[in-house]
Amino acid sequence: MSNIILPAGYKPALNLYDTQMAIGTVKRLFADTLCATLNLRRVSAPLFVEASTGLNDDLNGVERKVSFDMKDTGVTAEVVQSLAKWKRKALKDYDFHVGKGLYCDMNAIRRDEELDNLHSVYVDQWDWEKMIREEDRNLDYLKNVVRAIVSAVCATEMNLHAMFPQLQELPLHNPNVTFITSQELEDLYPDLTPKERENAFVKEHGTTFLMQIGRKLRSGKPHDGRAPDYDDWDLNGDLLFWNNPLECSYELSSMGIRVSPESLDRQLTEAGCDDRRTLPFHKALLAGELPYTIGGGIGQSRLCMLLLGSAHIGEVQATVWDAHTREACAKAGIPLL
């Protein structure tokens, strides 16, 4: 059963017909703006990958992947959970050069997702990756890319308000980003849970990039889980906005500068995942055969929900919900697609 929040007096800003038009507008405008800002080109991406390659994203390392056997080949394939690893290999295979990058329209099934207003089993996002120099692997470079993404979000929002006057009553999101590490956040709110810390900080500061996620904090626990083989835990983070209808922090993007051979070596051991060293992707990365990159995923439905002031992700994507969720949302005036 889904865990849902039903905001009192909620009413969608747009009717269903205009919502569909707005979703298409957001996806076109933001993709174009993001490409221009980060110098990206769209490429085709797989819906599934061969399990033995190690290319699938392990997310927090515990989620079960959706897999199936292919009749003609006998190979086991897995529906992608994200394209964090595939993109890095694609940059090399497609002959991209430093300063240029790619993005994909990524669709995934995350069967173990805990369903609520912000999460569904179906995931759609812009998965992007860009080649950088080794000397670009630093916090200043990361912060500049974050600011560029926020600029693209705010530009899309301004255009959307101009095209749909009904949205002009919604507050605009803060284009200025506050940066904070997960350890600094824990130090500020030592008695709160990680999610409670995010809520408290983002409510006060607005648009936030929470950095350095994955490694254990001084409390002995990480702020959140991160697989050890794509983001560098010292150079990553989550882009958070404040969601007014739900009155909570809202993750739009998880991103970061990717592991170098040295940081991959360190993080595999730290996470107890040394068995991955023999997989083709990991062997190539440890051998220095893959480019240095930065990348991440930006939720498509998440962005539509944010810019339309929606109270539930089911308002902007068609997927499967339990009967309780559908009944409760219908009574609360939340139209699920």
Short mmCIF file of C-alpha atoms in Angstrom, two decimals:
data_model
loop_
_atom_site.label_atom_id
_atom_site.label_comp_id
_atom_site.label_asym_id
_atom_site.label_seq_id
_atom_site.Cartn_x
_atom_site.Cartn_y
_atom_site.Cartn_z
CA MET A 1 0.00 0.00 0.00
CA SER A 2 1.30 3.45 -0.89
CA ASN A 3 2.11 6.07 1.73
CA ILE A 4 0.39 9.24 0.59
CA ILE A 5 -0.01 12.83 1.72
CA LEU A 6 -3.35 14.47 0.94
CA PRO A 7 -2.95 18.27 1.16
CA ALA A 8 -6.10 19.96 2.46
CA GLY A 9 -7.90 22.06 -0.13
CA TYR A 10 -5.61 20.97 -2.98
CA LYS A 11 -6.71 21.76 -6.52
CA PRO A 12 -4.55 21.25 -9.63
CA ALA A 13 -3.56 24.45 -11.41
CA LEU A 14 -4.37 22.93 -14.82
CA ASN A 15 -7.12 20.62 -16.09
CA LEU A 16 -6.15 17.24 -17.54
CA TYR A 17 -6.01 18.45 -21.15
CA ASP A 18 -3.79 21.43 -20.35
CA THR A 19 -1.68 19.24 -18.06
CA GLN A 20 -0.82 17.01 -21.01
CA MET A 21 0.12 20.05 -23.10
CA ALA A 22 2.25 21.41 -20.25
CA ILE A 23 4.07 18.09 -19.76
CA GLY A 24 5.08 18.06 -23.41
CA THR A 25 6.15 21.71 -23.19
CA VAL A 26 8.31 21.11 -20.11
CA LYS A 27 10.04 18.13 -21.66
CA ARG A 28 10.83 19.96 -24.89
CA LEU A 29 11.90 23.26 -23.34
CA PHE A 30 14.03 21.80 -20.57
CA ALA A 31 15.81 19.27 -22.81
CA ASP A 32 16.68 22.02 -25.31
CA THR A 33 17.86 24.39 -22.57
CA LEU A 34 19.90 21.71 -20.81
CA CYS A 35 21.60 20.71 -24.07
CA ALA A 36 22.51 24.30 -24.86
CA THR A 37 23.75 24.96 -21.33
CA LEU A 38 25.92 21.85 -20.90
CA ASN A 39 26.77 21.19 -24.57
CA LEU A 40 24.94 17.86 -24.75
CA ARG A 41 23.67 15.77 -27.66
CA ARG A 42 20.82 13.28 -27.50
CA VAL A 43 21.69 9.62 -28.10
CA SER A 44 19.62 6.44 -28.12
CA ALA A 45 19.77 4.42 -24.93
CA PRO A 46 18.99 0.81 -23.99
CA LEU A 47 15.90 -0.22 -22.05
CA PHE A 48 17.81 -3.28 -20.80
CA VAL A 49 21.41 -4.49 -20.65
CA GLU A 50 23.11 -7.87 -20.37
CA ALA A 51 23.38 -8.77 -16.68
CA SER A 52 26.95 -10.08 -16.91
CA THR A 53 28.41 -6.74 -18.07
CA GLY A 54 27.98 -4.94 -14.73
CA LEU A 55 26.58 -1.93 -16.60
CA ASN A 56 23.31 -1.74 -14.69
CA ASP A 57 23.04 0.76 -11.86
CA ASP A 58 22.88 -0.77 -8.38
CA LEU A 59 21.32 2.37 -6.84
CA ASN A 60 21.61 1.77 -3.08
CA GLY A 61 22.91 -1.74 -3.67
CA VAL A 62 19.84 -3.60 -2.35
CA GLU A 63 17.13 -3.07 -4.99
CA ARG A 64 16.09 -6.12 -7.03
CA LYS A 65 16.44 -5.67 -10.77
CA VAL A 66 13.75 -6.72 -13.24
CA SER A 67 15.37 -9.45 -15.34
CA PHE A 68 14.37 -11.93 -18.05
CA ASP A 69 15.98 -14.54 -20.25
CA MET A 70 16.21 -14.00 -24.00
CA LYS A 71 14.89 -17.07 -25.81
CA ASP A 72 17.18 -16.97 -28.84
CA THR A 73 20.44 -16.30 -27.00
CA GLY A 74 19.94 -17.71 -23.51
CA VAL A 75 21.38 -14.46 -22.16
CA THR A 76 19.88 -12.92 -19.03
CA ALA A 77 18.99 -9.26 -19.51
CA GLU A 78 18.11 -6.66 -16.88
CA VAL A 79 15.85 -3.64 -17.26
CA VAL A 80 18.04 -0.66 -16.42
CA GLN A 81 17.63 1.11 -13.08
CA SER A 82 19.58 4.05 -14.47
CA LEU A 83 22.28 4.52 -17.11
CA ALA A 84 25.05 5.86 -14.86
CA LYS A 85 27.63 3.32 -16.07
CA TRP A 86 26.36 2.78 -19.60
CA LYS A 87 26.67 6.50 -20.40
CA ARG A 88 30.35 6.63 -19.49
CA LYS A 89 31.15 3.75 -21.79
CA ALA A 90 28.96 5.30 -24.51
CA LEU A 91 30.97 8.55 -24.42
CA LYS A 92 34.06 6.56 -25.35
CA ASP A 93 32.33 4.30 -27.89
CA TYR A 94 30.60 7.24 -29.62
CA ASP A 95 33.85 9.23 -29.82
CA PHE A 96 32.82 12.22 -27.71
CA HIS A 97 35.53 14.69 -26.68
CA VAL A 98 36.25 16.77 -23.58
CA GLY A 99 33.67 19.51 -23.05
CA LYS A 100 30.92 17.62 -24.88
CA GLY A 101 28.35 15.21 -23.52
CA LEU A 102 25.25 13.17 -24.18
CA TYR A 103 21.79 12.75 -22.73
CA CYS A 104 19.19 10.01 -23.04
CA ASP A 105 15.49 9.71 -22.36
CA MET A 106 15.79 6.94 -19.79
CA ASN A 107 12.86 4.75 -18.75
CA ALA A 108 13.22 2.27 -15.91
CA ILE A 109 11.28 -0.06 -13.64
CA ARG A 110 12.22 -0.02 -9.97
CA ARG A 111 10.16 -2.83 -8.53
CA ASP A 112 11.23 -2.29 -4.91
CA GLU A 113 10.40 1.42 -4.78
CA GLU A 114 8.35 2.44 -1.74
CA LEU A 115 5.39 4.22 -3.32
CA ASP A 116 4.27 7.65 -2.17
CA ASN A 117 3.56 11.12 -3.61
CA LEU A 118 7.07 11.35 -5.08
CA HIS A 119 7.90 7.75 -5.99
CA SER A 120 6.43 5.23 -8.41
CA VAL A 121 7.67 1.96 -9.89
CA TYR A 122 8.08 3.69 -13.27
CA VAL A 123 11.01 6.09 -13.59
CA ASP A 124 11.57 8.54 -16.43
CA GLN A 125 14.52 10.88 -16.44
CA TRP A 126 17.04 12.73 -18.53
CA ASP A 127 20.20 10.72 -17.97
CA TRP A 128 23.17 12.87 -18.98
CA GLU A 129 26.96 12.51 -18.98
CA LYS A 130 29.76 14.83 -20.05
CA MET A 131 33.48 14.32 -20.64
CA ILE A 132 35.78 16.43 -18.46
CA ARG A 133 39.50 16.80 -17.83
CA GLU A 134 41.15 15.18 -14.84
CA GLU A 135 41.82 18.65 -13.38
CA ASP A 136 38.07 19.37 -13.52
CA ARG A 137 37.45 16.80 -10.81
CA ASN A 138 36.86 19.34 -8.04
CA LEU A 139 34.02 20.97 -6.08
CA ASP A 140 34.15 24.27 -7.98
CA TYR A 141 33.51 22.52 -11.28
CA LEU A 142 30.69 20.48 -9.73
CA LYS A 143 29.05 23.59 -8.28
CA ASN A 144 29.17 25.43 -11.62
CA VAL A 145 27.39 22.53 -13.34
CA VAL A 146 24.75 22.47 -10.60
CA ARG A 147 24.14 26.21 -11.08
CA ALA A 148 23.76 25.65 -14.84
CA ILE A 149 21.11 22.96 -14.27
CA VAL A 150 19.19 25.17 -11.84
CA SER A 151 19.34 27.97 -14.40
CA ALA A 152 17.78 25.64 -16.99
CA VAL A 153 15.04 24.67 -14.52
CA CYS A 154 14.20 28.31 -13.74
CA ALA A 155 14.26 29.34 -17.41
CA THR A 156 11.82 26.52 -18.23
CA GLU A 157 9.60 27.62 -15.34
CA MET A 158 9.49 31.23 -16.56
CA ASN A 159 8.53 30.13 -20.09
CA LEU A 160 5.89 27.79 -18.75
CA HIS A 161 4.27 30.57 -16.70
CA ALA A 162 4.17 32.75 -19.80
CA MET A 163 2.47 30.02 -21.82
CA PHE A 164 0.00 28.92 -19.12
CA PRO A 165 -1.34 31.95 -17.19
CA GLN A 166 -3.06 29.59 -14.73
CA LEU A 167 0.39 28.79 -13.30
CA GLN A 168 1.29 32.38 -12.49
CA GLU A 169 -0.18 32.07 -9.00
CA LEU A 170 2.44 29.43 -8.18
CA PRO A 171 5.60 30.77 -6.49
CA LEU A 172 8.76 30.74 -8.60
CA HIS A 173 11.65 28.62 -7.35
CA ASN A 174 14.84 30.21 -6.07
CA PRO A 175 17.56 30.29 -8.77
CA ASN A 176 20.28 30.79 -6.14
CA VAL A 177 21.71 27.51 -4.86
CA THR A 178 22.83 26.89 -1.29
CA PHE A 179 25.59 24.27 -1.04
CA ILE A 180 26.06 22.12 2.07
CA THR A 181 27.75 18.77 2.76
CA SER A 182 25.96 15.85 4.38
CA GLN A 183 28.29 16.09 7.37
CA GLU A 184 27.57 19.79 7.82
CA LEU A 185 23.87 18.99 7.66
CA GLU A 186 24.21 16.28 10.32
CA ASP A 187 26.17 18.69 12.52
CA LEU A 188 23.35 21.26 12.20
CA TYR A 189 20.59 18.78 13.06
CA PRO A 190 22.20 15.87 14.98
CA ASP A 191 18.90 14.72 16.50
CA LEU A 192 16.95 14.54 13.22
CA THR A 193 16.76 11.77 10.64
CA PRO A 194 18.40 12.42 7.24
CA LYS A 195 15.04 13.23 5.64
CA GLU A 196 14.06 15.51 8.52
CA ARG A 197 17.39 17.33 8.14
CA GLU A 198 16.72 17.91 4.44
CA ASN A 199 13.23 19.21 5.16
CA ALA A 200 14.43 21.62 7.85
CA PHE A 201 17.28 23.00 5.77
CA VAL A 202 15.51 23.31 2.40
CA LYS A 203 12.44 24.90 3.99
CA GLU A 204 14.68 27.69 5.28
CA HIS A 205 17.12 28.03 2.38
CA GLY A 206 15.19 26.95 -0.73
CA THR A 207 17.13 25.47 -3.65
CA THR A 208 19.89 23.32 -2.15
CA PHE A 209 22.66 21.03 -3.36
CA LEU A 210 23.46 18.48 -0.68
CA MET A 211 27.00 17.20 -1.27
CA GLN A 212 29.11 14.17 -0.41
CA ILE A 213 26.58 11.36 -0.12
CA GLY A 214 27.54 7.71 0.32
CA ARG A 215 30.30 7.60 2.91
CA LYS A 216 29.61 7.06 6.62
CA LEU A 217 29.26 10.26 8.65
CA ARG A 218 30.59 10.83 12.16
CA SER A 219 27.37 9.29 13.48
CA GLY A 220 28.48 6.02 11.89
CA LYS A 221 25.75 6.06 9.22
CA PRO A 222 25.72 7.54 5.68
CA HIS A 223 23.20 10.26 4.90
CA ASP A 224 21.86 8.01 2.15
CA GLY A 225 23.02 5.00 0.19
CA ARG A 226 25.05 5.32 -3.01
CA ALA A 227 26.51 2.53 -5.11
CA PRO A 228 30.33 2.70 -4.95
CA ASP A 229 31.02 2.42 -8.66
CA TYR A 230 29.69 5.53 -10.37
CA ASP A 231 29.71 8.73 -8.24
CA ASP A 232 32.82 9.82 -6.38
CA TRP A 233 31.44 10.13 -2.83
CA ASP A 234 33.52 13.26 -2.27
CA LEU A 235 32.25 14.95 -5.44
CA ASN A 236 28.54 14.15 -5.71
CA GLY A 237 25.21 15.32 -4.36
CA ASP A 238 21.44 15.72 -4.61
CA LEU A 239 19.68 18.77 -6.02
CA LEU A 240 16.77 19.63 -3.69
CA PHE A 241 13.83 22.01 -4.05
CA TRP A 242 11.00 22.87 -1.67
CA ASN A 243 7.66 21.31 -2.62
CA ASN A 244 4.90 23.68 -1.54
CA PRO A 245 1.82 21.38 -1.78
CA LEU A 246 3.55 18.62 0.19
CA GLU A 247 5.59 20.94 2.43
CA CYS A 248 8.72 18.84 2.12
CA SER A 249 12.13 18.70 0.48
CA TYR A 250 12.06 17.35 -3.05
CA GLU A 251 14.96 15.68 -4.89
CA LEU A 252 15.02 16.60 -8.56
CA SER A 253 18.43 15.22 -9.44
CA SER A 254 21.17 12.95 -8.13
CA MET A 255 24.48 13.67 -9.82
CA GLY A 256 28.21 13.96 -9.44
CA ILE A 257 31.70 13.73 -10.82
CA ARG A 258 32.27 10.07 -11.54
CA VAL A 259 34.81 7.79 -9.90
CA SER A 260 38.40 7.83 -11.05
CA PRO A 261 40.34 4.55 -11.02
CA GLU A 262 41.71 5.56 -7.60
CA SER A 263 38.38 6.48 -6.01
CA LEU A 264 36.69 3.40 -7.50
CA ASP A 265 39.39 1.21 -5.99
CA ARG A 266 38.88 2.86 -2.60
CA GLN A 267 35.07 2.84 -2.65
CA LEU A 268 34.75 -0.79 -3.76
CA THR A 269 36.77 -1.87 -0.75
CA GLU A 270 34.97 0.52 1.60
CA ALA A 271 31.58 -0.79 0.46
CA GLY A 272 32.59 -4.45 0.58
CA CYS A 273 32.08 -4.81 -3.18
CA ASP A 274 35.51 -6.05 -4.28
CA ASP A 275 33.83 -8.87 -6.22
CA ARG A 276 32.83 -6.30 -8.85
CA ARG A 277 36.46 -5.77 -9.88
CA THR A 278 36.21 -8.65 -12.36
CA LEU A 279 33.22 -7.23 -14.27
CA PRO A 280 34.05 -5.78 -17.72
CA PHE A 281 33.01 -2.19 -16.89
CA HIS A 282 34.93 -2.13 -13.62
CA LYS A 283 38.04 -3.72 -15.12
CA ALA A 284 38.11 -1.09 -17.87
CA LEU A 285 37.62 1.76 -15.39
CA LEU A 286 40.29 0.50 -12.99
CA ALA A 287 42.67 0.18 -15.92
CA GLY A 288 42.12 3.84 -16.86
CA GLU A 289 40.45 2.97 -20.16
CA LEU A 290 37.32 5.13 -19.66
CA PRO A 291 37.15 8.95 -19.78
CA TYR A 292 36.76 11.25 -16.78
CA THR A 293 33.14 12.37 -16.64
CA ILE A 294 30.42 14.15 -14.72
CA GLY A 295 26.79 13.16 -14.97
CA GLY A 296 23.48 12.47 -13.35
CA GLY A 297 19.78 11.91 -13.75
CA ILE A 298 17.08 14.58 -13.75
CA GLY A 299 13.58 13.27 -13.16
CA GLN A 300 11.21 14.12 -16.02
CA SER A 301 8.00 13.49 -14.08
CA ARG A 302 9.64 15.05 -11.02
CA LEU A 303 10.34 18.27 -12.94
CA CYS A 304 6.81 18.36 -14.40
CA MET A 305 5.37 17.83 -10.94
CA LEU A 306 7.54 20.59 -9.48
CA LEU A 307 6.76 23.19 -12.15
CA LEU A 308 3.02 22.41 -12.27
CA GLY A 309 2.66 22.50 -8.49
CA SER A 310 1.35 18.92 -8.43
CA ALA A 311 0.72 17.06 -5.18
CA HIS A 312 1.31 13.55 -6.58
CA ILE A 313 3.63 12.17 -9.26
CA GLY A 314 0.67 10.18 -10.62
CA GLU A 315 -0.75 13.47 -11.91
CA VAL A 316 2.03 13.72 -14.51
CA GLN A 317 2.77 10.07 -15.39
CA ALA A 318 0.61 7.05 -16.14
CA THR A 319 1.54 4.02 -14.05
CA VAL A 320 0.10 1.45 -11.62
CA TRP A 321 -1.19 2.36 -8.15
CA ASP A 322 -2.96 0.32 -5.51
CA ALA A 323 -6.71 0.73 -5.06
CA HIS A 324 -6.34 2.57 -1.75
CA THR A 325 -4.16 5.26 -3.36
CA ARG A 326 -6.54 5.78 -6.28
CA GLU A 327 -9.58 6.01 -4.02
CA ALA A 328 -7.91 8.35 -1.52
CA CYS A 329 -6.57 10.64 -4.26
CA ALA A 330 -9.94 10.79 -6.02
CA LYS A 331 -11.64 11.87 -2.78
CA ALA A 332 -8.93 14.49 -2.17
CA GLY A 333 -9.26 15.99 -5.66
CA ILE A 334 -5.92 14.62 -6.93
CA PRO A 335 -6.48 13.29 -10.48
CA LEU A 336 -4.17 10.31 -11.16
CA LEU A 337 -3.53 9.52 -14.82
#
